[in-house]
JSON list of C-alpha atoms in Angstrom, two decimals:
[
{"chain": "A", "resi": 62, "resn": "PHE", "atom": "CA", "xyz": [0.00, 0.00, 0.00]},
{"chain": "A", "resi": 63, "resn": "TYR", "atom": "CA", "xyz": [2.88, 2.36, 0.80]},
{"chain": "A", "resi": 64, "resn": "HIS", "atom": "CA", "xyz": [4.45, 1.64, -2.59]},
{"chain": "A", "resi": 65, "resn": "ILE", "atom": "CA", "xyz": [1.13, 2.26, -4.37]},
{"chain": "A", "resi": 66, "resn": "ALA", "atom": "CA", "xyz": [0.61, 5.56, -2.57]},
{"chain": "A", "resi": 67, "resn": "VAL", "atom": "CA", "xyz": [4.13, 6.85, -3.23]},
{"chain": "A", "resi": 68, "resn": "SER", "atom": "CA", "xyz": [4.01, 5.71, -6.85]},
{"chain": "A", "resi": 69, "resn": "HIS", "atom": "CA", "xyz": [0.73, 7.55, -7.30]},
{"chain": "A", "resi": 70, "resn": "ALA", "atom": "CA", "xyz": [2.17, 10.70, -5.70]},
{"chain": "A", "resi": 71, "resn": "ASP", "atom": "CA", "xyz": [5.23, 10.48, -7.96]},
{"chain": "A", "resi": 72, "resn": "ARG", "atom": "CA", "xyz": [3.19, 10.18, -11.15]},
{"chain": "A", "resi": 73, "resn": "THR", "atom": "CA", "xyz": [0.76, 12.88, -10.08]},
{"chain": "A", "resi": 74, "resn": "MET", "atom": "CA", "xyz": [3.68, 15.19, -9.35]},
{"chain": "A", "resi": 75, "resn": "GLN", "atom": "CA", "xyz": [4.97, 14.65, -12.89]},
{"chain": "A", "resi": 76, "resn": "GLU", "atom": "CA", "xyz": [1.71, 15.03, -14.77]},
{"chain": "A", "resi": 77, "resn": "HIS", "atom": "CA", "xyz": [-0.75, 17.21, -12.85]},
{"chain": "A", "resi": 78, "resn": "PHE", "atom": "CA", "xyz": [1.24, 20.42, -12.32]},
{"chain": "A", "resi": 79, "resn": "ARG", "atom": "CA", "xyz": [1.88, 23.43, -14.51]},
{"chain": "A", "resi": 80, "resn": "ALA", "atom": "CA", "xyz": [5.08, 25.47, -14.40]},
{"chain": "A", "resi": 81, "resn": "ASP", "atom": "CA", "xyz": [3.49, 28.06, -12.08]},
{"chain": "A", "resi": 82, "resn": "GLY", "atom": "CA", "xyz": [2.56, 25.44, -9.45]},
{"chain": "A", "resi": 83, "resn": "SER", "atom": "CA", "xyz": [-1.13, 25.32, -10.32]},
{"chain": "A", "resi": 84, "resn": "CYS", "atom": "CA", "xyz": [-2.63, 21.94, -11.09]},
{"chain": "A", "resi": 85, "resn": "TYR", "atom": "CA", "xyz": [-5.01, 20.22, -13.45]},
{"chain": "A", "resi": 86, "resn": "HIS", "atom": "CA", "xyz": [-8.03, 18.54, -11.96]},
{"chain": "A", "resi": 87, "resn": "VAL", "atom": "CA", "xyz": [-8.07, 15.31, -14.00]},
{"chain": "A", "resi": 88, "resn": "ILE", "atom": "CA", "xyz": [-5.46, 13.42, -16.02]},
{"chain": "A", "resi": 89, "resn": "ASP", "atom": "CA", "xyz": [-6.78, 10.84, -18.48]},
{"chain": "A", "resi": 90, "resn": "TYR", "atom": "CA", "xyz": [-4.22, 8.02, -18.86]},
{"chain": "A", "resi": 91, "resn": "SER", "atom": "CA", "xyz": [-4.14, 5.43, -21.61]},
{"chain": "A", "resi": 92, "resn": "LEU", "atom": "CA", "xyz": [-4.89, 1.90, -20.43]},
{"chain": "A", "resi": 93, "resn": "ASN", "atom": "CA", "xyz": [-2.59, 0.61, -23.19]},
{"chain": "A", "resi": 94, "resn": "ASP", "atom": "CA", "xyz": [0.70, 2.34, -22.43]},
{"chain": "A", "resi": 95, "resn": "ASN", "atom": "CA", "xyz": [-0.01, 4.63, -19.41]},
{"chain": "A", "resi": 96, "resn": "SER", "atom": "CA", "xyz": [0.65, 7.76, -21.47]},
{"chain": "A", "resi": 97, "resn": "VAL", "atom": "CA", "xyz": [-1.32, 10.94, -20.84]},
{"chain": "A", "resi": 98, "resn": "ARG", "atom": "CA", "xyz": [-4.26, 11.18, -23.20]},
{"chain": "A", "resi": 99, "resn": "HIS", "atom": "CA", "xyz": [-5.79, 14.41, -21.93]},
{"chain": "A", "resi": 100, "resn": "ARG", "atom": "CA", "xyz": [-5.50, 16.98, -19.15]},
{"chain": "A", "resi": 101, "resn": "GLN", "atom": "CA", "xyz": [-8.92, 18.22, -18.17]},
{"chain": "A", "resi": 102, "resn": "THR", "atom": "CA", "xyz": [-11.36, 19.31, -15.50]},
{"chain": "A", "resi": 103, "resn": "ALA", "atom": "CA", "xyz": [-14.59, 17.94, -14.10]},
{"chain": "A", "resi": 104, "resn": "GLN", "atom": "CA", "xyz": [-15.56, 20.50, -11.48]},
{"chain": "A", "resi": 105, "resn": "GLY", "atom": "CA", "xyz": [-13.53, 23.49, -12.64]},
{"chain": "A", "resi": 106, "resn": "TYR", "atom": "CA", "xyz": [-14.31, 26.18, -15.18]},
{"chain": "A", "resi": 107, "resn": "ALA", "atom": "CA", "xyz": [-12.15, 24.88, -18.03]},
{"chain": "A", "resi": 108, "resn": "ASP", "atom": "CA", "xyz": [-9.42, 22.34, -18.72]},
{"chain": "A", "resi": 109, "resn": "GLU", "atom": "CA", "xyz": [-6.69, 24.98, -18.41]},
{"chain": "A", "resi": 110, "resn": "SER", "atom": "CA", "xyz": [-8.22, 26.80, -15.45]},
{"chain": "A", "resi": 111, "resn": "THR", "atom": "CA", "xyz": [-7.37, 26.24, -11.78]},
{"chain": "A", "resi": 112, "resn": "TRP", "atom": "CA", "xyz": [-10.25, 24.85, -9.76]},
{"chain": "A", "resi": 113, "resn": "SER", "atom": "CA", "xyz": [-9.68, 26.27, -6.29]},
{"chain": "A", "resi": 114, "resn": "ARG", "atom": "CA", "xyz": [-10.63, 23.22, -4.26]},
{"chain": "A", "resi": 115, "resn": "GLY", "atom": "CA", "xyz": [-8.52, 21.04, -6.55]},
{"chain": "A", "resi": 116, "resn": "GLN", "atom": "CA", "xyz": [-5.54, 23.26, -5.79]},
{"chain": "A", "resi": 117, "resn": "ALA", "atom": "CA", "xyz": [-6.40, 23.00, -2.10]},
{"chain": "A", "resi": 118, "resn": "TRP", "atom": "CA", "xyz": [-6.38, 19.19, -2.36]},
{"chain": "A", "resi": 119, "resn": "ALA", "atom": "CA", "xyz": [-2.92, 19.39, -3.93]},
{"chain": "A", "resi": 120, "resn": "ILE", "atom": "CA", "xyz": [-1.56, 21.43, -1.01]},
{"chain": "A", "resi": 121, "resn": "TYR", "atom": "CA", "xyz": [-3.18, 19.12, 1.51]},
{"chain": "A", "resi": 122, "resn": "GLY", "atom": "CA", "xyz": [-2.26, 15.90, -0.28]},
{"chain": "A", "resi": 123, "resn": "TYR", "atom": "CA", "xyz": [1.41, 16.65, -0.77]},
{"chain": "A", "resi": 124, "resn": "THR", "atom": "CA", "xyz": [1.75, 17.91, 2.78]},
{"chain": "A", "resi": 125, "resn": "MET", "atom": "CA", "xyz": [0.38, 14.54, 3.89]},
{"chain": "A", "resi": 126, "resn": "VAL", "atom": "CA", "xyz": [2.68, 12.60, 1.54]},
{"chain": "A", "resi": 127, "resn": "TYR", "atom": "CA", "xyz": [5.67, 14.49, 2.93]},
{"chain": "A", "resi": 128, "resn": "ARG", "atom": "CA", "xyz": [4.54, 13.69, 6.47]},
{"chain": "A", "resi": 129, "resn": "GLU", "atom": "CA", "xyz": [4.50, 9.98, 5.68]},
{"chain": "A", "resi": 130, "resn": "THR", "atom": "CA", "xyz": [7.66, 9.78, 3.53]},
{"chain": "A", "resi": 131, "resn": "ARG", "atom": "CA", "xyz": [9.87, 12.72, 4.57]},
{"chain": "A", "resi": 132, "resn": "ASP", "atom": "CA", "xyz": [10.84, 12.93, 0.90]},
{"chain": "A", "resi": 133, "resn": "VAL", "atom": "CA", "xyz": [11.76, 16.56, 0.32]},
{"chain": "A", "resi": 134, "resn": "ARG", "atom": "CA", "xyz": [10.44, 16.42, -3.27]},
{"chain": "A", "resi": 135, "resn": "PHE", "atom": "CA", "xyz": [6.92, 16.19, -1.91]},
{"chain": "A", "resi": 136, "resn": "LEU", "atom": "CA", "xyz": [7.49, 19.06, 0.50]},
{"chain": "A", "resi": 137, "resn": "GLU", "atom": "CA", "xyz": [8.60, 21.19, -2.45]},
{"chain": "A", "resi": 138, "resn": "VAL", "atom": "CA", "xyz": [5.43, 20.35, -4.38]},
{"chain": "A", "resi": 139, "resn": "ALA", "atom": "CA", "xyz": [3.29, 21.19, -1.35]},
{"chain": "A", "resi": 140, "resn": "CYS", "atom": "CA", "xyz": [5.00, 24.59, -1.06]},
{"chain": "A", "resi": 141, "resn": "GLN", "atom": "CA", "xyz": [4.78, 25.31, -4.79]},
{"chain": "A", "resi": 142, "resn": "SER", "atom": "CA", "xyz": [1.09, 24.43, -4.73]},
{"chain": "A", "resi": 143, "resn": "ALA", "atom": "CA", "xyz": [0.52, 26.63, -1.69]},
{"chain": "A", "resi": 144, "resn": "ASP", "atom": "CA", "xyz": [2.36, 29.57, -3.22]},
{"chain": "A", "resi": 145, "resn": "ALA", "atom": "CA", "xyz": [0.39, 29.28, -6.47]},
{"chain": "A", "resi": 146, "resn": "TYR", "atom": "CA", "xyz": [-2.86, 29.29, -4.48]},
{"chain": "A", "resi": 147, "resn": "LEU", "atom": "CA", "xyz": [-1.92, 32.17, -2.19]},
{"chain": "A", "resi": 148, "resn": "ARG", "atom": "CA", "xyz": [-0.82, 34.43, -5.06]},
{"chain": "A", "resi": 149, "resn": "ARG", "atom": "CA", "xyz": [-4.35, 34.51, -6.43]},
{"chain": "A", "resi": 150, "resn": "LEU", "atom": "CA", "xyz": [-6.50, 34.95, -3.33]},
{"chain": "A", "resi": 151, "resn": "PRO", "atom": "CA", "xyz": [-9.01, 37.78, -2.99]},
{"chain": "A", "resi": 152, "resn": "GLU", "atom": "CA", "xyz": [-8.80, 40.13, -0.04]},
{"chain": "A", "resi": 153, "resn": "ASP", "atom": "CA", "xyz": [-10.84, 38.01, 2.37]},
{"chain": "A", "resi": 154, "resn": "MET", "atom": "CA", "xyz": [-8.62, 34.94, 1.75]},
{"chain": "A", "resi": 155, "resn": "VAL", "atom": "CA", "xyz": [-11.55, 32.80, 0.55]},
{"chain": "A", "resi": 156, "resn": "PRO", "atom": "CA", "xyz": [-11.20, 31.92, -3.16]},
{"chain": "A", "resi": 157, "resn": "TYR", "atom": "CA", "xyz": [-13.81, 31.93, -5.84]},
{"chain": "A", "resi": 158, "resn": "TRP", "atom": "CA", "xyz": [-14.75, 28.44, -6.99]},
{"chain": "A", "resi": 159, "resn": "ASP", "atom": "CA", "xyz": [-12.23, 28.63, -9.85]},
{"chain": "A", "resi": 160, "resn": "PHE", "atom": "CA", "xyz": [-9.32, 31.07, -9.99]},
{"chain": "A", "resi": 161, "resn": "ASP", "atom": "CA", "xyz": [-9.86, 31.59, -13.73]},
{"chain": "A", "resi": 162, "resn": "ALA", "atom": "CA", "xyz": [-13.64, 31.80, -13.90]},
{"chain": "A", "resi": 163, "resn": "PRO", "atom": "CA", "xyz": [-14.66, 35.00, -15.70]},
{"chain": "A", "resi": 164, "resn": "MET", "atom": "CA", "xyz": [-15.88, 37.84, -13.55]},
{"chain": "A", "resi": 165, "resn": "SER", "atom": "CA", "xyz": [-19.24, 39.41, -14.16]},
{"chain": "A", "resi": 166, "resn": "PRO", "atom": "CA", "xyz": [-21.52, 41.92, -12.39]},
{"chain": "A", "resi": 167, "resn": "LEU", "atom": "CA", "xyz": [-22.70, 38.90, -10.40]},
{"chain": "A", "resi": 168, "resn": "LEU", "atom": "CA", "xyz": [-19.39, 37.65, -9.06]},
{"chain": "A", "resi": 169, "resn": "PRO", "atom": "CA", "xyz": [-18.84, 33.89, -9.21]},
{"chain": "A", "resi": 170, "resn": "PRO", "atom": "CA", "xyz": [-19.49, 32.17, -5.88]},
{"chain": "A", "resi": 171, "resn": "LYS", "atom": "CA", "xyz": [-16.86, 31.80, -3.22]},
{"chain": "A", "resi": 172, "resn": "ASP", "atom": "CA", "xyz": [-15.75, 28.36, -2.06]},
{"chain": "A", "resi": 173, "resn": "ALA", "atom": "CA", "xyz": [-15.33, 28.26, 1.70]},
{"chain": "A", "resi": 174, "resn": "SER", "atom": "CA", "xyz": [-14.49, 24.56, 1.47]},
{"chain": "A", "resi": 175, "resn": "ALA", "atom": "CA", "xyz": [-11.32, 25.35, -0.50]},
{"chain": "A", "resi": 176, "resn": "ALA", "atom": "CA", "xyz": [-10.32, 27.85, 2.17]},
{"chain": "A", "resi": 177, "resn": "ALA", "atom": "CA", "xyz": [-10.95, 25.36, 4.97]},
{"chain": "A", "resi": 178, "resn": "VAL", "atom": "CA", "xyz": [-8.92, 22.60, 3.29]},
{"chain": "A", "resi": 179, "resn": "THR", "atom": "CA", "xyz": [-6.08, 25.02, 2.63]},
{"chain": "A", "resi": 180, "resn": "ALA", "atom": "CA", "xyz": [-6.08, 26.49, 6.12]},
{"chain": "A", "resi": 181, "resn": "SER", "atom": "CA", "xyz": [-5.78, 23.03, 7.64]},
{"chain": "A", "resi": 182, "resn": "ALA", "atom": "CA", "xyz": [-3.01, 22.07, 5.21]},
{"chain": "A", "resi": 183, "resn": "LEU", "atom": "CA", "xyz": [-1.03, 25.28, 5.79]},
{"chain": "A", "resi": 184, "resn": "ILE", "atom": "CA", "xyz": [-1.03, 24.82, 9.55]},
{"chain": "A", "resi": 185, "resn": "GLU", "atom": "CA", "xyz": [0.56, 21.40, 9.14]},
{"chain": "A", "resi": 186, "resn": "LEU", "atom": "CA", "xyz": [2.83, 22.56, 6.32]},
{"chain": "A", "resi": 187, "resn": "SER", "atom": "CA", "xyz": [4.13, 25.44, 8.44]},
{"chain": "A", "resi": 188, "resn": "GLY", "atom": "CA", "xyz": [5.56, 22.89, 10.83]},
{"chain": "A", "resi": 189, "resn": "TYR", "atom": "CA", "xyz": [7.64, 21.20, 8.12]},
{"chain": "A", "resi": 190, "resn": "VAL", "atom": "CA", "xyz": [9.14, 24.23, 6.37]},
{"chain": "A", "resi": 191, "resn": "ASN", "atom": "CA", "xyz": [12.69, 24.97, 7.54]},
{"chain": "A", "resi": 192, "resn": "ASP", "atom": "CA", "xyz": [12.61, 28.62, 6.47]},
{"chain": "A", "resi": 193, "resn": "GLU", "atom": "CA", "xyz": [11.28, 30.44, 9.55]},
{"chain": "A", "resi": 194, "resn": "ILE", "atom": "CA", "xyz": [9.88, 33.36, 7.55]},
{"chain": "A", "resi": 195, "resn": "LYS", "atom": "CA", "xyz": [8.01, 31.09, 5.16]},
{"chain": "A", "resi": 196, "resn": "SER", "atom": "CA", "xyz": [6.79, 28.89, 8.00]},
{"chain": "A", "resi": 197, "resn": "ARG", "atom": "CA", "xyz": [5.41, 31.89, 9.85]},
{"chain": "A", "resi": 198, "resn": "HIS", "atom": "CA", "xyz": [3.84, 33.21, 6.66]},
{"chain": "A", "resi": 199, "resn": "TYR", "atom": "CA", "xyz": [1.94, 29.95, 6.09]},
{"chain": "A", "resi": 200, "resn": "LEU", "atom": "CA", "xyz": [0.73, 29.92, 9.69]},
{"chain": "A", "resi": 201, "resn": "ASP", "atom": "CA", "xyz": [-0.30, 33.59, 9.64]},
{"chain": "A", "resi": 202, "resn": "VAL", "atom": "CA", "xyz": [-2.21, 33.12, 6.39]},
{"chain": "A", "resi": 203, "resn": "ALA", "atom": "CA", "xyz": [-3.98, 30.05, 7.78]},
{"chain": "A", "resi": 204, "resn": "ILE", "atom": "CA", "xyz": [-5.01, 32.02, 10.85]},
{"chain": "A", "resi": 205, "resn": "ALA", "atom": "CA", "xyz": [-6.33, 34.85, 8.66]},
{"chain": "A", "resi": 206, "resn": "MET", "atom": "CA", "xyz": [-8.32, 32.32, 6.63]},
{"chain": "A", "resi": 207, "resn": "LEU", "atom": "CA", "xyz": [-9.85, 30.86, 9.79]},
{"chain": "A", "resi": 208, "resn": "GLU", "atom": "CA", "xyz": [-10.64, 34.32, 11.15]},
{"chain": "A", "resi": 209, "resn": "ASN", "atom": "CA", "xyz": [-12.55, 35.16, 7.98]},
{"chain": "A", "resi": 210, "resn": "LEU", "atom": "CA", "xyz": [-14.32, 31.79, 7.91]},
{"chain": "A", "resi": 211, "resn": "SER", "atom": "CA", "xyz": [-15.28, 32.42, 11.54]},
{"chain": "A", "resi": 212, "resn": "SER", "atom": "CA", "xyz": [-16.82, 35.80, 10.74]},
{"chain": "A", "resi": 213, "resn": "SER", "atom": "CA", "xyz": [-20.49, 36.50, 10.17]},
{"chain": "A", "resi": 214, "resn": "ALA", "atom": "CA", "xyz": [-19.81, 36.53, 6.42]},
{"chain": "A", "resi": 215, "resn": "TYR", "atom": "CA", "xyz": [-19.23, 32.76, 6.40]},
{"chain": "A", "resi": 216, "resn": "GLN", "atom": "CA", "xyz": [-20.71, 31.37, 9.62]},
{"chain": "A", "resi": 217, "resn": "SER", "atom": "CA", "xyz": [-24.04, 29.62, 9.24]},
{"chain": "A", "resi": 218, "resn": "GLY", "atom": "CA", "xyz": [-25.43, 30.64, 12.62]},
{"chain": "A", "resi": 219, "resn": "THR", "atom": "CA", "xyz": [-29.15, 29.87, 12.49]},
{"chain": "A", "resi": 220, "resn": "VAL", "atom": "CA", "xyz": [-29.35, 29.56, 8.67]},
{"chain": "A", "resi": 221, "resn": "ASN", "atom": "CA", "xyz": [-28.90, 25.79, 8.78]},
{"chain": "A", "resi": 222, "resn": "THR", "atom": "CA", "xyz": [-27.19, 23.04, 10.80]},
{"chain": "A", "resi": 223, "resn": "ALA", "atom": "CA", "xyz": [-23.77, 23.44, 9.12]},
{"chain": "A", "resi": 224, "resn": "PHE", "atom": "CA", "xyz": [-20.87, 25.51, 10.41]},
{"chain": "A", "resi": 225, "resn": "LEU", "atom": "CA", "xyz": [-20.01, 27.27, 7.14]},
{"chain": "A", "resi": 226, "resn": "LEU", "atom": "CA", "xyz": [-21.92, 28.91, 4.31]},
{"chain": "A", "resi": 227, "resn": "HIS", "atom": "CA", "xyz": [-20.77, 29.75, 0.77]},
{"chain": "A", "resi": 228, "resn": "SER", "atom": "CA", "xyz": [-19.16, 26.66, -0.74]},
{"chain": "A", "resi": 229, "resn": "VAL", "atom": "CA", "xyz": [-19.44, 25.23, -4.24]},
{"chain": "A", "resi": 230, "resn": "GLY", "atom": "CA", "xyz": [-19.77, 21.51, -4.88]},
{"chain": "A", "resi": 231, "resn": "HIS", "atom": "CA", "xyz": [-20.00, 21.10, -8.65]},
{"chain": "A", "resi": 232, "resn": "MET", "atom": "CA", "xyz": [-20.52, 24.33, -10.59]},
{"chain": "A", "resi": 233, "resn": "PRO", "atom": "CA", "xyz": [-20.53, 22.83, -14.13]},
{"chain": "A", "resi": 234, "resn": "ARG", "atom": "CA", "xyz": [-23.41, 20.52, -13.17]},
{"chain": "A", "resi": 235, "resn": "GLY", "atom": "CA", "xyz": [-25.20, 23.16, -11.13]},
{"chain": "A", "resi": 236, "resn": "ARG", "atom": "CA", "xyz": [-24.92, 21.25, -7.87]},
{"chain": "A", "resi": 237, "resn": "GLU", "atom": "CA", "xyz": [-24.35, 22.73, -4.41]},
{"chain": "A", "resi": 238, "resn": "ILE", "atom": "CA", "xyz": [-23.75, 26.28, -5.59]},
{"chain": "A", "resi": 239, "resn": "ASP", "atom": "CA", "xyz": [-23.30, 28.77, -2.75]},
{"chain": "A", "resi": 240, "resn": "ALA", "atom": "CA", "xyz": [-24.18, 26.00, -0.33]},
{"chain": "A", "resi": 241, "resn": "SER", "atom": "CA", "xyz": [-23.05, 24.41, 2.90]},
{"chain": "A", "resi": 242, "resn": "ILE", "atom": "CA", "xyz": [-21.10, 21.22, 2.25]},
{"chain": "A", "resi": 243, "resn": "MET", "atom": "CA", "xyz": [-19.73, 18.71, 4.72]},
{"chain": "A", "resi": 244, "resn": "TYR", "atom": "CA", "xyz": [-16.08, 18.85, 3.70]},
{"chain": "A", "resi": 245, "resn": "ALA", "atom": "CA", "xyz": [-16.02, 22.57, 4.35]},
{"chain": "A", "resi": 246, "resn": "ASP", "atom": "CA", "xyz": [-17.14, 21.87, 7.91]},
{"chain": "A", "resi": 247, "resn": "TYR", "atom": "CA", "xyz": [-14.81, 18.88, 8.35]},
{"chain": "A", "resi": 248, "resn": "TYR", "atom": "CA", "xyz": [-11.63, 20.71, 7.36]},
{"chain": "A", "resi": 249, "resn": "TYR", "atom": "CA", "xyz": [-12.69, 23.86, 9.19]},
{"chain": "A", "resi": 250, "resn": "ILE", "atom": "CA", "xyz": [-12.95, 21.89, 12.44]},
{"chain": "A", "resi": 251, "resn": "GLU", "atom": "CA", "xyz": [-9.72, 20.04, 11.67]},
{"chain": "A", "resi": 252, "resn": "ALA", "atom": "CA", "xyz": [-7.94, 23.35, 11.05]},
{"chain": "A", "resi": 253, "resn": "LEU", "atom": "CA", "xyz": [-9.21, 24.79, 14.34]},
{"chain": "A", "resi": 254, "resn": "LEU", "atom": "CA", "xyz": [-8.03, 21.68, 16.21]},
{"chain": "A", "resi": 255, "resn": "ARG", "atom": "CA", "xyz": [-4.62, 21.88, 14.54]},
{"chain": "A", "resi": 256, "resn": "LEU", "atom": "CA", "xyz": [-4.34, 25.56, 15.44]},
{"chain": "A", "resi": 257, "resn": "ARG", "atom": "CA", "xyz": [-5.22, 24.78, 19.04]},
{"chain": "A", "resi": 258, "resn": "THR", "atom": "CA", "xyz": [-2.42, 22.22, 19.12]},
{"chain": "A", "resi": 259, "resn": "VAL", "atom": "CA", "xyz": [0.03, 24.79, 17.71]},
{"chain": "A", "resi": 260, "resn": "ASN", "atom": "CA", "xyz": [-1.07, 27.37, 20.25]},
{"chain": "A", "resi": 261, "resn": "LYS", "atom": "CA", "xyz": [-0.44, 24.85, 23.03]},
{"chain": "A", "resi": 262, "resn": "GLY", "atom": "CA", "xyz": [3.12, 24.43, 21.78]},
{"chain": "A", "resi": 263, "resn": "GLY", "atom": "CA", "xyz": [2.58, 21.24, 19.77]}
]
């Protein structure tokens, strides 16, 4: 299982990422010779766009792979993915559902789930980065994300039984648009627990 996981992470690292650190959502491999047939999206705006939660999964996933392998190549990918994500954030640190979706008078919906996943990942990632300035930057950004997610702009309150509002499940299929979704809540709580551990000196 370890070999399968590392092999998958290796191949994904080779095929999913663009030069700027952003990632494709889906890679279609040939069953005949394992070559790449197509780079595409399922839940993003377009094949060449950057779906924000997909980028969040990349940060989270490669942070986890580094944790389990201590292979510095995976730490580098996690940092490159994080930097690509952070460069394109709006002021409130919660991304739109796709970083490349066209703007209009009715702005495309935010995705609080992407912010929650990323905040949790950055807290862990900050503990692995040797550069103190970069480590502190990741932690500070994660805290800012959680502060904004904890504000009245994103808290559900009495609207429904979820913790967070304003996530996007599957925009191209018109599903869960500007909705509460469970993985937003899961990673929000995980991020808060991780931050509590950091604040206690862990």
